[in-house]
Amino acid sequence: MHLLKEVKIFLSLFLLLSLAMHFQAWLDHPLAHIKSLSGSPMGLWHPFWITAVVYIVLLLFRLVWRTGKRVFG
């Protein structure tokens, strides 16, 4: 897999998840929302951890799909 493609997928996923989970906060007070990240109960780095977990799950599905296509197709 190409690294640049994977970075684009990760960043797109990061933006999509952050907007989906906190849509109203991003519309109402985006800077205050970013500043309050350090005081979050889930911790400062939780957006990256959540994105990494979702990315790994999607990566596994993509690998299974690709392997299945090679075996059966």
Tab-separated table of C-alpha atoms in Angstrom, residues 18-62:
chain	number	residue	atom	x	y	z
A	18	SER	CA	-14.308	14.612	14.463
A	19	LEU	CA	-17.059	16.409	12.573
A	20	ALA	CA	-19.518	13.549	12.983
A	21	MET	CA	-18.950	13.193	16.726
A	22	HIS	CA	-18.889	16.890	17.593
A	23	PHE	CA	-20.763	18.555	14.740
A	24	GLN	CA	-22.607	21.150	16.812
A	25	ALA	CA	-19.486	22.091	18.796
A	26	TRP	CA	-17.560	22.660	15.553
A	27	LEU	CA	-20.318	24.938	14.286
A	28	ASP	CA	-20.949	26.863	17.513
A	29	HIS	CA	-17.480	27.337	18.996
A	30	PRO	CA	-14.670	25.582	17.079
A	31	LEU	CA	-11.695	27.321	18.745
A	32	ALA	CA	-13.067	26.828	22.243
A	33	HIS	CA	-13.714	23.197	21.383
A	34	ILE	CA	-10.089	22.677	20.336
A	35	LYS	CA	-8.784	24.508	23.429
A	36	SER	CA	-10.909	22.364	25.750
A	37	LEU	CA	-9.452	19.173	24.296
A	38	SER	CA	-6.743	18.972	26.961
A	39	GLY	CA	-9.385	18.896	29.709
A	40	SER	CA	-11.421	16.176	28.050
A	41	PRO	CA	-12.278	13.153	30.212
A	42	MET	CA	-10.928	10.923	27.427
A	43	GLY	CA	-7.636	12.810	27.273
A	44	LEU	CA	-5.870	15.106	24.872
A	45	TRP	CA	-5.014	12.453	22.308
A	46	HIS	CA	-8.386	10.672	22.147
A	47	PRO	CA	-9.243	11.883	18.623
A	48	PHE	CA	-6.093	10.246	17.287
A	49	TRP	CA	-6.632	7.005	19.220
A	50	ILE	CA	-10.233	6.705	18.048
A	51	THR	CA	-9.208	7.431	14.464
A	52	ALA	CA	-6.381	4.886	14.681
A	53	VAL	CA	-8.740	2.159	15.914
A	54	VAL	CA	-11.291	2.855	13.166
A	55	TYR	CA	-8.485	3.040	10.580
A	56	ILE	CA	-7.089	-0.342	11.665
A	57	VAL	CA	-10.546	-1.941	11.492
A	58	LEU	CA	-11.062	-0.534	7.988
A	59	LEU	CA	-7.557	-1.631	7.001
A	60	LEU	CA	-8.319	-5.188	8.103
A	61	PHE	CA	-11.535	-5.192	6.059
A	62	ARG	CA	-9.635	-3.868	3.041
